[in-house]
Amino acid sequence: MARRGKKLFASHKRRGEWVELLFMTVASGMGFNVAKPWGETPRYDVVVEQNGRFLRVQVKSTEMWLGTCYLCQLYAFGHKAYTAREIDYFAIYVFPEDIWYIFPTKTLAGKRTIALTPHLKGHKYEPYMENWPLLTHPGGRCGGKKMEKRIVPREETRLNSFSALTRRIIKRLERLDR
């Protein structure tokens, strides 16, 4: 397995901490109140709140290119899988593509890894790509329609400015690494 591009972080832990901060920045910019739990005990990384609705989010990231897809590990060997009793959503960041996926926990139940192909039109997980509105509707529903079945184009989210910010941050990190 290979990585696309240069590795920017010294460890997975450092990258994970950075991606959690990035998630909190984007979520806050979209109107969510965000909170980071104290310590390492909770199985979730971040809590988002909007209109009195609190959601536990497990933030993951990947830069692992497998030749046709990005592979993201959902939980480490020797650890148990996440359940809907522990977290409500996965937020997965595909680092080289600057793309977020927002998944209800039940969608990824029983999976150890997930293969993501943001470069392919109509791919299996496209409905979850940049689907931030999924976090605003209880049970992933909006107006009677399941949000997870609806593809939300990037233009419908307020993420474009955050993507530009992310690219600037990454370029700055690459310059510092020289």
mmCIF file of C-alpha atoms in Angstrom:
data_model
loop_
_atom_site.group_PDB
_atom_site.id
_atom_site.type_symbol
_atom_site.label_atom_id
_atom_site.label_comp_id
_atom_site.label_asym_id
_atom_site.label_seq_id
_atom_site.Cartn_x
_atom_site.Cartn_y
_atom_site.Cartn_z
ATOM 1 C CA MET A 1 0.000 0.000 0.000
ATOM 2 C CA ALA A 2 1.295 3.435 -0.854
ATOM 3 C CA ARG A 3 0.518 7.008 -0.008
ATOM 4 C CA ARG A 4 -0.271 9.678 -2.572
ATOM 5 C CA GLY A 5 2.035 12.600 -2.076
ATOM 6 C CA LYS A 6 4.308 13.381 0.827
ATOM 7 C CA LYS A 7 3.485 12.390 4.399
ATOM 8 C CA LEU A 8 2.979 15.595 6.394
ATOM 9 C CA PHE A 9 2.711 14.284 9.958
ATOM 10 C CA ALA A 10 5.197 12.381 12.084
ATOM 11 C CA SER A 11 2.568 9.951 13.389
ATOM 12 C CA HIS A 12 -1.037 8.858 12.963
ATOM 13 C CA LYS A 13 -1.753 10.365 16.393
ATOM 14 C CA ARG A 14 -0.526 13.822 15.285
ATOM 15 C CA ARG A 15 -2.523 13.627 12.052
ATOM 16 C CA GLY A 16 -5.605 12.533 14.010
ATOM 17 C CA GLU A 17 -5.317 15.476 16.398
ATOM 18 C CA TRP A 18 -4.961 17.885 13.475
ATOM 19 C CA VAL A 19 -7.959 16.403 11.655
ATOM 20 C CA GLU A 20 -10.081 16.672 14.818
ATOM 21 C CA LEU A 21 -9.224 20.383 14.965
ATOM 22 C CA LEU A 22 -10.076 20.737 11.282
ATOM 23 C CA PHE A 23 -13.429 19.002 11.835
ATOM 24 C CA MET A 24 -14.210 21.304 14.769
ATOM 25 C CA THR A 25 -13.282 24.357 12.675
ATOM 26 C CA VAL A 26 -15.548 23.351 9.789
ATOM 27 C CA ALA A 27 -18.437 22.318 12.076
ATOM 28 C CA SER A 28 -18.182 25.587 14.013
ATOM 29 C CA GLY A 29 -18.128 27.559 10.773
ATOM 30 C CA MET A 30 -21.322 25.778 9.739
ATOM 31 C CA GLY A 31 -23.115 26.912 12.895
ATOM 32 C CA PHE A 32 -22.576 23.971 15.228
ATOM 33 C CA ASN A 33 -21.397 24.387 18.786
ATOM 34 C CA VAL A 34 -18.480 22.008 19.266
ATOM 35 C CA ALA A 35 -16.951 20.435 22.335
ATOM 36 C CA LYS A 36 -13.975 18.175 22.918
ATOM 37 C CA PRO A 37 -14.407 15.663 25.757
ATOM 38 C CA TRP A 38 -11.848 15.647 28.534
ATOM 39 C CA GLY A 39 -9.390 12.746 28.384
ATOM 40 C CA GLU A 40 -9.238 9.670 26.188
ATOM 41 C CA THR A 41 -12.001 7.653 27.876
ATOM 42 C CA PRO A 42 -14.994 8.402 25.595
ATOM 43 C CA ARG A 43 -15.105 6.498 22.328
ATOM 44 C CA TYR A 44 -16.081 9.683 20.479
ATOM 45 C CA ASP A 45 -13.695 12.514 19.591
ATOM 46 C CA VAL A 46 -16.001 15.520 19.337
ATOM 47 C CA VAL A 47 -19.515 16.541 20.304
ATOM 48 C CA VAL A 48 -21.507 18.812 18.003
ATOM 49 C CA GLU A 49 -24.655 20.588 19.145
ATOM 50 C CA GLN A 50 -27.281 22.516 17.250
ATOM 51 C CA ASN A 51 -30.709 23.528 18.544
ATOM 52 C CA GLY A 52 -30.288 21.413 21.671
ATOM 53 C CA ARG A 53 -29.419 18.240 19.747
ATOM 54 C CA PHE A 54 -26.086 16.723 20.769
ATOM 55 C CA LEU A 55 -24.218 14.246 18.557
ATOM 56 C CA ARG A 56 -21.117 12.193 19.333
ATOM 57 C CA VAL A 57 -18.716 12.127 16.398
ATOM 58 C CA GLN A 58 -15.759 9.816 15.848
ATOM 59 C CA VAL A 59 -13.316 11.594 13.531
ATOM 60 C CA LYS A 60 -11.138 9.485 11.250
ATOM 61 C CA SER A 61 -8.782 10.318 8.400
ATOM 62 C CA THR A 62 -6.872 8.578 5.676
ATOM 63 C CA GLU A 63 -4.112 9.237 3.211
ATOM 64 C CA MET A 64 -3.647 5.544 2.391
ATOM 65 C CA TRP A 65 -3.956 5.032 -1.367
ATOM 66 C CA LEU A 66 -4.469 1.412 -2.395
ATOM 67 C CA GLY A 67 -4.198 1.928 -6.166
ATOM 68 C CA THR A 68 -7.905 2.455 -6.828
ATOM 69 C CA CYS A 69 -9.229 3.777 -3.534
ATOM 70 C CA TYR A 70 -8.381 5.326 -0.182
ATOM 71 C CA LEU A 71 -8.532 2.864 2.661
ATOM 72 C CA CYS A 72 -9.654 4.113 6.087
ATOM 73 C CA GLN A 73 -9.369 1.961 9.170
ATOM 74 C CA LEU A 74 -12.396 2.450 11.438
ATOM 75 C CA TYR A 75 -10.907 0.840 14.529
ATOM 76 C CA ALA A 76 -7.549 -0.584 15.472
ATOM 77 C CA PHE A 77 -6.700 -4.271 15.700
ATOM 78 C CA GLY A 78 -7.412 -5.505 19.207
ATOM 79 C CA HIS A 79 -10.071 -2.863 19.833
ATOM 80 C CA LYS A 80 -13.797 -3.425 19.561
ATOM 81 C CA ALA A 81 -15.896 -1.874 16.805
ATOM 82 C CA TYR A 82 -17.794 1.328 17.498
ATOM 83 C CA THR A 83 -21.495 0.956 18.212
ATOM 84 C CA ALA A 84 -24.491 3.292 17.987
ATOM 85 C CA ARG A 85 -24.532 3.308 21.805
ATOM 86 C CA GLU A 86 -21.066 4.912 21.799
ATOM 87 C CA ILE A 87 -21.100 7.247 18.791
ATOM 88 C CA ASP A 88 -23.689 8.750 16.472
ATOM 89 C CA TYR A 89 -21.588 9.595 13.396
ATOM 90 C CA PHE A 90 -18.261 8.994 11.733
ATOM 91 C CA ALA A 91 -16.614 11.974 10.071
ATOM 92 C CA ILE A 92 -13.913 10.676 7.719
ATOM 93 C CA TYR A 93 -11.448 13.041 6.072
ATOM 94 C CA VAL A 94 -9.658 11.939 2.908
ATOM 95 C CA PHE A 95 -6.550 13.997 3.367
ATOM 96 C CA PRO A 96 -5.086 14.154 -0.186
ATOM 97 C CA GLU A 97 -8.482 14.991 -1.719
ATOM 98 C CA ASP A 98 -9.608 17.477 0.981
ATOM 99 C CA ILE A 99 -12.978 15.679 1.167
ATOM 100 C CA TRP A 100 -15.147 14.879 4.189
ATOM 101 C CA TYR A 101 -17.570 11.976 4.474
ATOM 102 C CA ILE A 102 -20.289 12.091 7.142
ATOM 103 C CA PHE A 103 -21.688 8.636 7.994
ATOM 104 C CA PRO A 104 -24.334 7.592 10.515
ATOM 105 C CA THR A 105 -22.784 4.883 12.689
ATOM 106 C CA LYS A 106 -25.325 2.276 11.550
ATOM 107 C CA THR A 107 -24.152 2.687 7.946
ATOM 108 C CA LEU A 108 -20.673 1.386 8.826
ATOM 109 C CA ALA A 109 -21.729 -1.169 11.457
ATOM 110 C CA GLY A 110 -19.544 -4.269 11.371
ATOM 111 C CA LYS A 111 -16.889 -2.772 9.064
ATOM 112 C CA ARG A 112 -13.240 -2.679 10.131
ATOM 113 C CA THR A 113 -12.162 -0.599 7.116
ATOM 114 C CA ILE A 114 -13.869 1.364 4.388
ATOM 115 C CA ALA A 115 -12.702 1.952 0.818
ATOM 116 C CA LEU A 116 -13.462 5.466 -0.420
ATOM 117 C CA THR A 117 -13.334 6.585 -4.049
ATOM 118 C CA PRO A 118 -14.142 10.318 -4.122
ATOM 119 C CA HIS A 119 -12.617 10.581 -7.607
ATOM 120 C CA LEU A 120 -15.303 8.302 -9.133
ATOM 121 C CA LYS A 121 -18.689 9.763 -10.053
ATOM 122 C CA GLY A 122 -21.612 7.801 -8.620
ATOM 123 C CA HIS A 123 -19.506 5.740 -6.204
ATOM 124 C CA LYS A 124 -21.167 3.751 -3.434
ATOM 125 C CA TYR A 125 -20.548 6.297 -0.676
ATOM 126 C CA GLU A 126 -21.135 9.459 -2.725
ATOM 127 C CA PRO A 127 -24.358 10.282 -0.797
ATOM 128 C CA TYR A 128 -22.200 10.750 2.324
ATOM 129 C CA MET A 129 -19.537 12.908 0.667
ATOM 130 C CA GLU A 130 -19.638 16.450 2.106
ATOM 131 C CA ASN A 131 -23.102 15.666 3.469
ATOM 132 C CA TRP A 132 -22.857 18.007 6.474
ATOM 133 C CA PRO A 133 -26.652 18.598 6.513
ATOM 134 C CA LEU A 134 -26.965 14.983 7.661
ATOM 135 C CA LEU A 135 -25.838 16.214 11.106
ATOM 136 C CA THR A 136 -28.724 18.687 11.331
ATOM 137 C CA HIS A 137 -31.647 16.270 11.020
ATOM 138 C CA PRO A 138 -32.598 13.658 13.647
ATOM 139 C CA GLY A 139 -32.240 10.118 12.354
ATOM 140 C CA GLY A 140 -30.699 11.397 9.109
ATOM 141 C CA ARG A 141 -34.121 12.542 7.893
ATOM 142 C CA CYS A 142 -35.095 15.793 6.247
ATOM 143 C CA GLY A 143 -38.632 16.533 5.115
ATOM 144 C CA GLY A 144 -39.566 12.850 5.177
ATOM 145 C CA LYS A 145 -36.661 11.886 2.910
ATOM 146 C CA LYS A 146 -33.688 10.010 4.231
ATOM 147 C CA MET A 147 -30.755 12.396 3.943
ATOM 148 C CA GLU A 148 -28.330 9.544 3.441
ATOM 149 C CA LYS A 149 -29.982 8.775 0.093
ATOM 150 C CA ARG A 150 -29.612 12.375 -1.127
ATOM 151 C CA ILE A 151 -26.407 13.530 -2.750
ATOM 152 C CA VAL A 152 -25.518 16.986 -1.508
ATOM 153 C CA PRO A 153 -23.312 18.781 -4.037
ATOM 154 C CA ARG A 154 -20.353 20.632 -2.557
ATOM 155 C CA GLU A 155 -21.870 23.904 -3.779
ATOM 156 C CA GLU A 156 -24.829 23.425 -1.427
ATOM 157 C CA THR A 157 -22.579 23.347 1.615
ATOM 158 C CA ARG A 158 -20.668 26.289 2.993
ATOM 159 C CA LEU A 159 -17.524 24.201 2.802
ATOM 160 C CA ASN A 160 -15.832 25.755 -0.233
ATOM 161 C CA SER A 161 -14.169 28.483 1.830
ATOM 162 C CA PHE A 162 -13.062 25.868 4.362
ATOM 163 C CA SER A 163 -11.572 23.732 1.606
ATOM 164 C CA ALA A 164 -9.558 26.717 0.414
ATOM 165 C CA LEU A 165 -8.450 27.305 4.006
ATOM 166 C CA THR A 166 -7.421 23.665 4.339
ATOM 167 C CA ARG A 167 -5.366 23.845 1.136
ATOM 168 C CA ARG A 168 -3.589 26.967 2.423
ATOM 169 C CA ILE A 169 -2.828 25.261 5.749
ATOM 170 C CA ILE A 170 -1.463 22.169 3.989
ATOM 171 C CA LYS A 171 0.741 24.298 1.709
ATOM 172 C CA ARG A 172 2.074 26.131 4.764
ATOM 173 C CA LEU A 173 2.876 22.802 6.442
ATOM 174 C CA GLU A 174 4.656 21.572 3.325
ATOM 175 C CA ARG A 175 6.804 24.737 3.242
ATOM 176 C CA LEU A 176 7.727 24.303 6.906
ATOM 177 C CA ASP A 177 8.824 20.718 6.264
ATOM 178 C CA ARG A 178 11.571 21.763 3.822
#
